[in-house]
XYZ file of C-alpha atoms in Angstrom:
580
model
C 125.837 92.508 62.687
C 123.291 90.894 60.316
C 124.370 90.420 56.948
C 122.088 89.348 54.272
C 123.327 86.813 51.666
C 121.163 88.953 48.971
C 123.279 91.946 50.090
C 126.894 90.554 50.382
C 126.287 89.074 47.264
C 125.549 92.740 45.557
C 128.277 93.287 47.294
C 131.005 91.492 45.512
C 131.567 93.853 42.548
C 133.075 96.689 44.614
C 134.898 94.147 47.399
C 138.350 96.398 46.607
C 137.024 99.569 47.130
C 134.682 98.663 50.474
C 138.080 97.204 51.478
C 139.666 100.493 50.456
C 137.105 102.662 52.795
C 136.999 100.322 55.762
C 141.372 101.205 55.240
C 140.533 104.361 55.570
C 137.874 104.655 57.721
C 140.611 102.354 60.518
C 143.419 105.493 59.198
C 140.026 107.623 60.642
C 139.976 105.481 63.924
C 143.677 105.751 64.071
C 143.512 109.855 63.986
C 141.315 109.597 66.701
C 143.622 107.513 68.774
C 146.498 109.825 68.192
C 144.603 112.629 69.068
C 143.311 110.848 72.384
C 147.173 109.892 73.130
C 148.022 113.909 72.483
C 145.380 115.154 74.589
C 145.962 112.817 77.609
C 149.450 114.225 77.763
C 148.859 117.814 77.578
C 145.826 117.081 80.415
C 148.243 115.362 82.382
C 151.080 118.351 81.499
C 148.053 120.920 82.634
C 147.301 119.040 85.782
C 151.047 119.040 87.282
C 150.369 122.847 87.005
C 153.060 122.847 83.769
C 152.417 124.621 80.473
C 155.811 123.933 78.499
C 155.476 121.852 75.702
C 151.813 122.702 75.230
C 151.830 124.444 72.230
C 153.336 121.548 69.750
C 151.209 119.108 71.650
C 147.852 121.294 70.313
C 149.599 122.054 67.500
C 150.058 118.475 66.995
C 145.680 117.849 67.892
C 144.775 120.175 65.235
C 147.244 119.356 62.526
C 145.432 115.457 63.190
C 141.563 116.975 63.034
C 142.994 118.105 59.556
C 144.516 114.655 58.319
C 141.388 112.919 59.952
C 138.784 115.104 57.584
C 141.075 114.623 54.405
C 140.803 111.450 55.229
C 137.394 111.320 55.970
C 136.391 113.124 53.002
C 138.328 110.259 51.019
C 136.684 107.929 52.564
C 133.362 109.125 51.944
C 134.127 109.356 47.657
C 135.518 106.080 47.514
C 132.059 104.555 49.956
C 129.701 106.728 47.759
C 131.349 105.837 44.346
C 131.035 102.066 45.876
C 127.351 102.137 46.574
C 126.430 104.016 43.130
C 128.273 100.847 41.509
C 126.317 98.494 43.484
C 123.262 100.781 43.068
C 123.082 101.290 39.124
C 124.434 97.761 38.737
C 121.607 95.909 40.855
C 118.700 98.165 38.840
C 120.570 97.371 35.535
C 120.464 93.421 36.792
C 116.959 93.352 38.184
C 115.875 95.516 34.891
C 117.467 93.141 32.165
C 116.183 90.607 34.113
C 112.573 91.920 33.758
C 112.843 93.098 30.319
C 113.928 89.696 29.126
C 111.819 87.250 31.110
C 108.768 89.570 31.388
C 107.007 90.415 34.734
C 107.954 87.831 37.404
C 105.172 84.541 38.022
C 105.704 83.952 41.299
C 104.730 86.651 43.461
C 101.944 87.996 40.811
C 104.181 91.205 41.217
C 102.548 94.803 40.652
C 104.206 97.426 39.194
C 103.738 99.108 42.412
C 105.531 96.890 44.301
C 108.312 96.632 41.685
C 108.760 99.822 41.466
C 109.103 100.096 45.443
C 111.759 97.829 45.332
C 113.482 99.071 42.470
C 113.554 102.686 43.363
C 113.576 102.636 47.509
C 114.699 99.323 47.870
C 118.095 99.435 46.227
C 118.600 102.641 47.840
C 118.723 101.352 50.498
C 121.083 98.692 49.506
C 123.435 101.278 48.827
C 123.643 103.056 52.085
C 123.953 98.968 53.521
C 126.883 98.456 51.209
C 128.590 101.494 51.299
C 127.901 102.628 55.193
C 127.680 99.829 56.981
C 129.856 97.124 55.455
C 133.073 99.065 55.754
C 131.736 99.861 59.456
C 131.675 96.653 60.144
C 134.689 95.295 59.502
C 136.064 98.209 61.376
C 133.981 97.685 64.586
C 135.071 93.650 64.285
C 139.003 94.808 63.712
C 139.718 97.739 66.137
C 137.537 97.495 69.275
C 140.196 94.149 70.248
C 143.186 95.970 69.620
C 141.413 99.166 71.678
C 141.163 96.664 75.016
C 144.677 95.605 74.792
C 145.887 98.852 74.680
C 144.129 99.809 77.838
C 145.180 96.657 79.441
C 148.728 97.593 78.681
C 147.767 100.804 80.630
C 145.375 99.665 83.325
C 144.652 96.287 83.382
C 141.593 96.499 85.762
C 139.900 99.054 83.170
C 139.438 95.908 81.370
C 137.252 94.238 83.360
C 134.687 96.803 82.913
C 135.325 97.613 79.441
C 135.356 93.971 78.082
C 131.575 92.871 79.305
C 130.253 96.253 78.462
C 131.610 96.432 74.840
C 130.627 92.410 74.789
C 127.242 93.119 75.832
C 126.957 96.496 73.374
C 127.778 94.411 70.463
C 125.712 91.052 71.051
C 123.192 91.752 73.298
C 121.472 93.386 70.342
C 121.292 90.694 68.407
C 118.844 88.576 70.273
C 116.023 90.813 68.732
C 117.469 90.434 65.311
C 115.314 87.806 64.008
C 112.180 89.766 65.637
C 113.415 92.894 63.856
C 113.821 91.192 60.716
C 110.274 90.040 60.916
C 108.739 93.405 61.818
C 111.285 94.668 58.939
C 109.271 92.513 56.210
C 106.157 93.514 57.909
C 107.296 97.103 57.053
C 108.452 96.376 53.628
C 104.820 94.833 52.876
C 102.779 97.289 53.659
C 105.002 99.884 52.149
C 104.740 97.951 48.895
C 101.564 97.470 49.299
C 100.753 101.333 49.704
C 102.979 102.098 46.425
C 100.789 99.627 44.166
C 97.673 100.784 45.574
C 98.875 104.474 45.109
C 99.923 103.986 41.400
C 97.538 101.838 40.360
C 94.794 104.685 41.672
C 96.729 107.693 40.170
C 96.670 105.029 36.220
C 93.320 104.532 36.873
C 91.898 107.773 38.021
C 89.568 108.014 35.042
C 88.042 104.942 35.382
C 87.284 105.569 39.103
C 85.660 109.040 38.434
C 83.378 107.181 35.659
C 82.520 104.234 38.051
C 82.349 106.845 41.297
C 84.799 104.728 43.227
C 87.045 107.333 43.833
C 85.720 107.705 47.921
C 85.962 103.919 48.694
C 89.639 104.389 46.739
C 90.602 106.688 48.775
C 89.197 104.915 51.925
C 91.323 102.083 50.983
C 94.436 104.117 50.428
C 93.296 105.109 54.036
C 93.316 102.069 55.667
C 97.178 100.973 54.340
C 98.448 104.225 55.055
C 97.340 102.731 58.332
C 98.739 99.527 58.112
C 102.062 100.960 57.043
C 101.848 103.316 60.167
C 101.498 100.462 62.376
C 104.201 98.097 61.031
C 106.428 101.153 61.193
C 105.611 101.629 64.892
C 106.137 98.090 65.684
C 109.386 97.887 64.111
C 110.748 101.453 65.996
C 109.617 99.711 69.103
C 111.552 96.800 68.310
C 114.199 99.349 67.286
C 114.344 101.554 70.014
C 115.126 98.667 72.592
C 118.255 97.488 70.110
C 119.421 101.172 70.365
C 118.418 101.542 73.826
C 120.278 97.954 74.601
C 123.500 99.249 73.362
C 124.008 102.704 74.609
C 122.944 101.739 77.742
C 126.444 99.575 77.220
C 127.846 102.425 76.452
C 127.583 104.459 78.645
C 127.831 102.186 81.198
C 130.888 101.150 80.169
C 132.382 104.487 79.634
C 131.176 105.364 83.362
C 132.806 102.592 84.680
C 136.150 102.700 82.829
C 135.878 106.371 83.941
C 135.439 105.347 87.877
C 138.431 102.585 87.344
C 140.455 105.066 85.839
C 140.081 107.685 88.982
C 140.392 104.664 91.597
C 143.554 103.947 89.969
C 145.038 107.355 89.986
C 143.945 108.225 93.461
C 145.978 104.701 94.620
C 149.005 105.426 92.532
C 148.593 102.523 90.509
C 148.416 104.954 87.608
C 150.677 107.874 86.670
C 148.522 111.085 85.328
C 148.866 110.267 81.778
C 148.167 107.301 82.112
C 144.437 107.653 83.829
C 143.922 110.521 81.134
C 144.686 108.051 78.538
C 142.591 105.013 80.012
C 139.666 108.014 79.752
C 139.813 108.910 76.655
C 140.698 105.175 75.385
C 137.360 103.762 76.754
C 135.635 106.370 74.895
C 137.378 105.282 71.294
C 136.556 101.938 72.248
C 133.068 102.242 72.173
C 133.364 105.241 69.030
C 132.999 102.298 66.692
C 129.941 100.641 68.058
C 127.955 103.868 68.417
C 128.944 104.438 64.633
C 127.668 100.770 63.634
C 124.238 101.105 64.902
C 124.213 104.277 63.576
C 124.979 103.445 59.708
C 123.018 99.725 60.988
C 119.727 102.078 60.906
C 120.895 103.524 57.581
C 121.172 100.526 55.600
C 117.919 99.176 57.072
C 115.793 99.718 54.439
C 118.098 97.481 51.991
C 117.737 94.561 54.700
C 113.865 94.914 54.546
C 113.900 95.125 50.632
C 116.532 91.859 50.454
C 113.974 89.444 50.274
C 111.847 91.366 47.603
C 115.322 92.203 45.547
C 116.041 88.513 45.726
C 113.083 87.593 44.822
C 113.156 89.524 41.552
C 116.778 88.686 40.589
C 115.337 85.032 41.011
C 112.396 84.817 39.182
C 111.783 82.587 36.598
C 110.127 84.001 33.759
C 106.939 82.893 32.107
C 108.788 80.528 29.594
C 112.024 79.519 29.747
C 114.919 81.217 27.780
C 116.544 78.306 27.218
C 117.243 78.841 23.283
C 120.812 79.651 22.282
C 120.441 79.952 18.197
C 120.164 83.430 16.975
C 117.215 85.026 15.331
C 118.976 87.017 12.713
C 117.045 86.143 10.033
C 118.255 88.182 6.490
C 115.202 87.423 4.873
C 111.708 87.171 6.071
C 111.178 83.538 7.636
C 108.275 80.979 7.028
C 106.170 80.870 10.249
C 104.544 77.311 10.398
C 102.127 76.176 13.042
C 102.326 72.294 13.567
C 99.040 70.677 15.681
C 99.227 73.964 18.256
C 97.413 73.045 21.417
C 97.221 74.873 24.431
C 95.083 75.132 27.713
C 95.139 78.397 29.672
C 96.265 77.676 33.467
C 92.848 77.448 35.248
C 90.827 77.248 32.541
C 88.369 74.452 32.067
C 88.371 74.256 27.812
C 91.482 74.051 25.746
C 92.202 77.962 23.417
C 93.499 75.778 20.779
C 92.918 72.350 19.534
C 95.330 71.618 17.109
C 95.866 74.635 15.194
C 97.914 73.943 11.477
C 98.639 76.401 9.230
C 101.551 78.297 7.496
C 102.558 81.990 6.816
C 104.617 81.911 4.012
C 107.619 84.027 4.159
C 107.301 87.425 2.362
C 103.616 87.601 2.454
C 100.643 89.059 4.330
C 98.529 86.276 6.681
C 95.492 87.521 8.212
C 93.932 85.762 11.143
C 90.317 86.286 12.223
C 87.136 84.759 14.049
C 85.084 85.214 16.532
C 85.994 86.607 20.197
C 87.099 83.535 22.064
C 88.655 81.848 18.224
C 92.132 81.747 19.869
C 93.254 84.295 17.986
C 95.156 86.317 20.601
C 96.539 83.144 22.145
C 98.160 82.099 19.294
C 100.314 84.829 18.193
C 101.161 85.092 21.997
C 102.667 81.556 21.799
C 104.504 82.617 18.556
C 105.969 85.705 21.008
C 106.881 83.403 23.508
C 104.937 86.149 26.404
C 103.111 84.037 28.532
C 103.218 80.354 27.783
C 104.498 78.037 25.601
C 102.415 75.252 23.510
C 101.069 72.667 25.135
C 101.023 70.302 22.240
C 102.408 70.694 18.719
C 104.695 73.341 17.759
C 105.617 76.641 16.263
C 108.795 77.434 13.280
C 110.167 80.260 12.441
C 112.476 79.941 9.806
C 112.254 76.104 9.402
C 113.869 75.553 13.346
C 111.404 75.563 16.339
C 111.001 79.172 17.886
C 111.881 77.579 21.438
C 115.379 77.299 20.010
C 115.750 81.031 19.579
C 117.046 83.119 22.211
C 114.282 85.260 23.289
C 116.135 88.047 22.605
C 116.561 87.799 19.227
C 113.492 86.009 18.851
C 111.222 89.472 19.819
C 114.072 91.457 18.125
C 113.085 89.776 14.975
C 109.368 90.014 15.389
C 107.927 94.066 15.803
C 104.649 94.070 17.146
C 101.607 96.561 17.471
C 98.912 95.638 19.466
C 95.675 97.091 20.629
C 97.345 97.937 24.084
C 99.634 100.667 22.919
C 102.277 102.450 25.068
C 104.173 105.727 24.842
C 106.468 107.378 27.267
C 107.050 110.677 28.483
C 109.263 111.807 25.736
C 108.988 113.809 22.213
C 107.648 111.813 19.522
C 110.788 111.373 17.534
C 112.122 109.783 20.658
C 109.212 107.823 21.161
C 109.757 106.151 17.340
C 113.212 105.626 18.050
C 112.858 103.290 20.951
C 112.544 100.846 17.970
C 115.665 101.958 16.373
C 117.726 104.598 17.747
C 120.433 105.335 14.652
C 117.434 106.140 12.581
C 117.459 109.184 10.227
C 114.550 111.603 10.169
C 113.713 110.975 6.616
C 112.961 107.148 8.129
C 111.281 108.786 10.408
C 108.934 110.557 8.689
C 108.403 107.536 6.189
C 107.312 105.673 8.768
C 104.823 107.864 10.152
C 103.612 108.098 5.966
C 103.335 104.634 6.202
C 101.113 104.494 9.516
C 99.109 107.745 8.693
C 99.846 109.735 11.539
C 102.931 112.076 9.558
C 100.422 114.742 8.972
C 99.100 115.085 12.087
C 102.474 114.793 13.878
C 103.617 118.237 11.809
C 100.695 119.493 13.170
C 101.614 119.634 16.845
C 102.770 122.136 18.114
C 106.551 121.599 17.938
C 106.347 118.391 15.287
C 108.493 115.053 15.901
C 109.944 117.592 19.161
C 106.416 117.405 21.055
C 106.233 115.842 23.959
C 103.388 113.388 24.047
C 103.073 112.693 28.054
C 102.926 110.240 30.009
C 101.279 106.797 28.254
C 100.939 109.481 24.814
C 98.290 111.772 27.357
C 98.258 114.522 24.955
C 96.924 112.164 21.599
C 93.863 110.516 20.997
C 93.906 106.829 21.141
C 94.077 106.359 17.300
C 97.363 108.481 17.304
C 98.844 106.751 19.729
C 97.879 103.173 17.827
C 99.066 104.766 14.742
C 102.606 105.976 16.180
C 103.378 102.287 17.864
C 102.455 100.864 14.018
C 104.904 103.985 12.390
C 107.219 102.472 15.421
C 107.102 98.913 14.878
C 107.539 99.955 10.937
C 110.531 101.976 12.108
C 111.702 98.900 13.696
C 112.343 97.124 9.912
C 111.756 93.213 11.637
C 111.345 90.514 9.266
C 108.384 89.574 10.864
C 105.369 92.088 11.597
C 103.135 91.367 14.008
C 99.667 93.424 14.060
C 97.616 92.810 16.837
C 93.881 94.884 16.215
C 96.804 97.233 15.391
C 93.637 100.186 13.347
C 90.945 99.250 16.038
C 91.386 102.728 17.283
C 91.038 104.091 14.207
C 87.792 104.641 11.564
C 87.045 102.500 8.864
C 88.229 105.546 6.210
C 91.978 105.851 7.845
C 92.222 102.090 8.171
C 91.703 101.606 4.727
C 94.331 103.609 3.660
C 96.624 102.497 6.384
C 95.933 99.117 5.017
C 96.881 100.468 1.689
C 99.760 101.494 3.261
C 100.811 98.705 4.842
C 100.158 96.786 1.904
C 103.386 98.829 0.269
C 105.254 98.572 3.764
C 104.668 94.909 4.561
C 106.484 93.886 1.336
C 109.569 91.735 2.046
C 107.742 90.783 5.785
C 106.374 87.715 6.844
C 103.033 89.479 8.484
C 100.534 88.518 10.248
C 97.496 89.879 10.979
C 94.712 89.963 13.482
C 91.338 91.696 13.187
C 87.902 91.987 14.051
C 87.226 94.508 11.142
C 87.396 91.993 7.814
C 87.609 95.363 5.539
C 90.898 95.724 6.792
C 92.562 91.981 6.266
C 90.229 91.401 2.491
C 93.776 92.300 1.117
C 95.730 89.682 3.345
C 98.057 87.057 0.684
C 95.706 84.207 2.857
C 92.913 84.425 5.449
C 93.130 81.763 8.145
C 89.688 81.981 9.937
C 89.864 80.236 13.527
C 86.479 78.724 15.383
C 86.978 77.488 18.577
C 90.411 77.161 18.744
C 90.308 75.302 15.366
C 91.111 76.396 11.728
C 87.416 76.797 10.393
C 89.021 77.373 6.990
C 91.977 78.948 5.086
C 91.824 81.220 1.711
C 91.722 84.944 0.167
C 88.896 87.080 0.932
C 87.621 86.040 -2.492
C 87.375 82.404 -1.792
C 85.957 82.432 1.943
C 83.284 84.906 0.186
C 82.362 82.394 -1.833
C 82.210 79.548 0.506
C 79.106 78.950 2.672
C 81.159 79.237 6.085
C 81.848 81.049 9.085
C 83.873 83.541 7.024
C 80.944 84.752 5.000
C 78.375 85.048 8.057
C 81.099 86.897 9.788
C 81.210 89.399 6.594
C 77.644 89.475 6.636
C 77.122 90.355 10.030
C 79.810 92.475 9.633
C 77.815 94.188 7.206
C 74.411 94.129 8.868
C 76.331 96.390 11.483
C 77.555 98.885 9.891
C 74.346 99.602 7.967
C 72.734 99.535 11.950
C 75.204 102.378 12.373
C 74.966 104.227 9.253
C 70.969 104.420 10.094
């Protein structure tokens, strides 16, 4: 009878209708008494050698195995309609919980193991909530009024049936916390073996390139193992629990049974009435064979509790804590006050103090060396990861903490370097960003990021499916449909992360052109490594060691004898290398 807070709690949104189908299954139960009651009388009928009568007494068994599966098969709607509530509901919780907080600190989560627990693990929290929940408060509610009936009949039946059904619902339990131990032993290495399984299958390629793929597989080896023996230990632990209680059981039925013939051959009991005590003992233990049977069931959502709760729980990697919303109607100033931050772990500050604005309505490009900060700090303006240490960040003249993150990353579209597309046609894949938009926006879109040409060319246009992660593309089209997507989106803000590194220096430029026409009436900031493609940028802030090195147009820095112009020339010096 273990019930898990996590559970009960997902629970609560369906208490009516788990109360509904533990009513019914009890109206099951009840069937199953009448039918005992109607049998005992036409085996007691049949045993004085008469027959009259028998017909309406069958008559009356059969017409109750037909009210008991009506009844059954409402029972079974009403429980399955139950757990699907508790089922979508939980994902759609643990989901919007993910999506807004981001991937959970605590546990350094994989996707693997989240997926485990969101796929298998709620499953199994709805065969717990809609199997053995309503089972349970039948087994606690009828089993009592079971003995009393007997005692009314044969009071010495009772002091067999009492202990055994005592000892077939407790006895059990004194494995329970062992069980629930080799349960989370279970749940670990199954979550375990999903990660490891997913994260080979993502990065196949990179294991054939780096010949890993034998020691992969020897690892996937050795926690198929591991999951293997934590399932053995917890059958074993299982199988004694099971064995435990229909040893009960049956030794309670047996000795009811012997009871019930002792009393019949003394007289103590008329015929019906030891045919009754017989088939009595048997419903009273009907409900504890069912329990242990829908117990097994459910399992799985007991094992998964801990890693559902732990989800539902997690605190995010910065707080959402704002409550103003980001609903800017025209594109905000972005202002960065004495930013400072330290990466947890990490022995040097990524920022020392960072000032600078992006004024609204105009194109800021950020660039530097590898290491500048450059990365860090539009991640603190996005809110995914950390927050600043020192200083702070404003978006539209109030502090960006004060923004809900919601509408804070509603009002900012982003394309970064890390691009991702889902299993789904193209046209479906833009309109993740907006889905009421037309195809004409569509298609301007993909203008605007350079990719509309190429799109008509496959082989059933904005229709194709692009696979898995965009599978079927190149990696410059799939950089060039998350920019037409992020375009789609029609943010104030625009966010481009080495958003063309994918791409050659011939597209960029006239994706930069591009953008030039499609960034007007954005804030938008830029980061690149390429300086070709930001020398049109309103203002160039160039970052150094997590300091502003210096701030101007392309023209200016040019001029200047500074880390701008070395970077230009080296940038130069390369690509005549190349060229050569």
């Amino acid at each position: 009878m273990m019930l898990h807070p996590e559970l009960v709690r997902a629970a609560r949104p369906v208490r009516g209708p788990l109360a509904l189908a533990g009513a019914l299954l009890v109206a099951v139960a009840g069937t199953h008494l009448v039918q005992a009651a109607l049998l005992a009388v036409a085996l007691a009928r049949i045993s004085r050698g008469t027959v009259d009568g028998l017909t309406p007494l069958l008559g009356g068994v059969l017409a109750t195995v037909a009210v008991r599966a009506g009844l059954s098969r409402w029972q079974r709607r009403v429980a399955v309609r139950a757990g699907a509530t508790v089922r979508t509901g939980l994902r759609d919780t643990l989901l919007q919980r993910l999506g807004d907080l981001g991937a959970p600190r605590e546990a350094e989560a994989r996707a693997g193991a989240v997926r485990a627990t969101l796929v298998d693990g709620v499953e199994g929290v709805d065969a717990y909530v809609s199997r053995y929940l309503p089972q349970l408060l039948v087994t606690l509610a009828l089993p009592p009024l079971l003995l009393l009936a007997v005692a009314l009949v044969e009071p010495y039946a009772l002091l067999v049936l009492a202990p055994a059904l005592l000892l077939a619902l407790f006895a059990p339990r004194w494995w329970d916390r062992l069980l629930a131990r080799r349960g989370q032993e279970h749940w670990g290495a199954y979550e375990a073996l999903s990660a490891d399984y997913l994260e080979a299958l993502q990065g196949m390629p990179a294991l054939r390139a780096a010949g890993a793929v034998t020691r992969t597989r020897a690892r996937l080896e050795e926690r198929s193992a591991a999951l293997h023996r934590a399932t053995v230990a917890k059958l074993r632990v299982s199988l004694v629990d099971t064995g435990i209680t229909d040893l009960a059981v049956q030794g309670g039925t047996v000795a009811a049974a012997l009871v019930a013939c002792s009393s019949a051959v003394s007289g103590r009991t008329a015929a019906t009435g030891t045919y009754l005590v017989l088939m009595l003992a048997s419903e009273c233990f009907r409900p504890v064979r069912d329990l242990s049977r829908e117990w097994h069931s459910g399992y799985l959502g007991v094992s998964a509790a801990d890693g559902i709760t732990a989800l539902r729980t997690a605190t995010g990697a910065v707080p959402d804590t704002g409550t103003a919303d980001a609903a800017w109607t025209e594109a905000p100033e972005i202002r960065f006050e004495n930013v400072r931050h330290t990466h947890p772990g990490a022995g040097e500050p990524a920022l020392r103090g960072v000032t600078f604005t992006a004024e609204a309505g105009r194109t800021t490009a950020i660039v530097g060396p590898s290491g500048a900060g450059k990365s860090t700090l539009l991640g603190l303006l996005l809110r995914q990861g950390d927050d600043p240490d020192g200083g702070r960040i404003t978006v539209g003249g109030a502090d960006h903490t004060s923004y809900t993150l919601a509408s804070l990353r509603r009002g900012i579209a982003v394309v970064s370097q890390e691009t991702y597309l889902f299993h789904a046609s193209v046209a479906d894949n833009l309109r993740l960003a907006r889905p009421d938009a037309t195809d004409d926006e569509l298609r301007a879109a993909a203008r605007a990021a350079g990719i509309h040409e190429e799109v008509l060319a496959l082989p059933h246009g904005y229709d194709t499916v692009v696979g898995e992660r965009g599978a079927t593309l190149s990696g410059g089209q799939r950089q060039r449909l998350a920019l037409a997507r992020a375009l789609l989106a029609d943010a104030p803000v625009l966010v481009l992360d080495e958003a063309t590194s994918a791409v050659d220096e011939r597209r960029e430029a006239r994706i930069g052109r591009a953008l030039g026409d499609a960034a007007r009436g954005r804030t938008c900031l830029v980061v690149a490594h390429r300086l070709a493609s930001v020398r049109h940028a309103d203002r160039i802030v160039v970052l150094d060691g997590g300091r502003v090195d210096a701030i101007g147009t392309d023209a200016d820095l040019r001029g200047r004898d500074g880390l701008y112009a070395r970077l230009v020339a080296a940038g130069a010096t390369h690509t005549k290398e190349e060229a050569a």
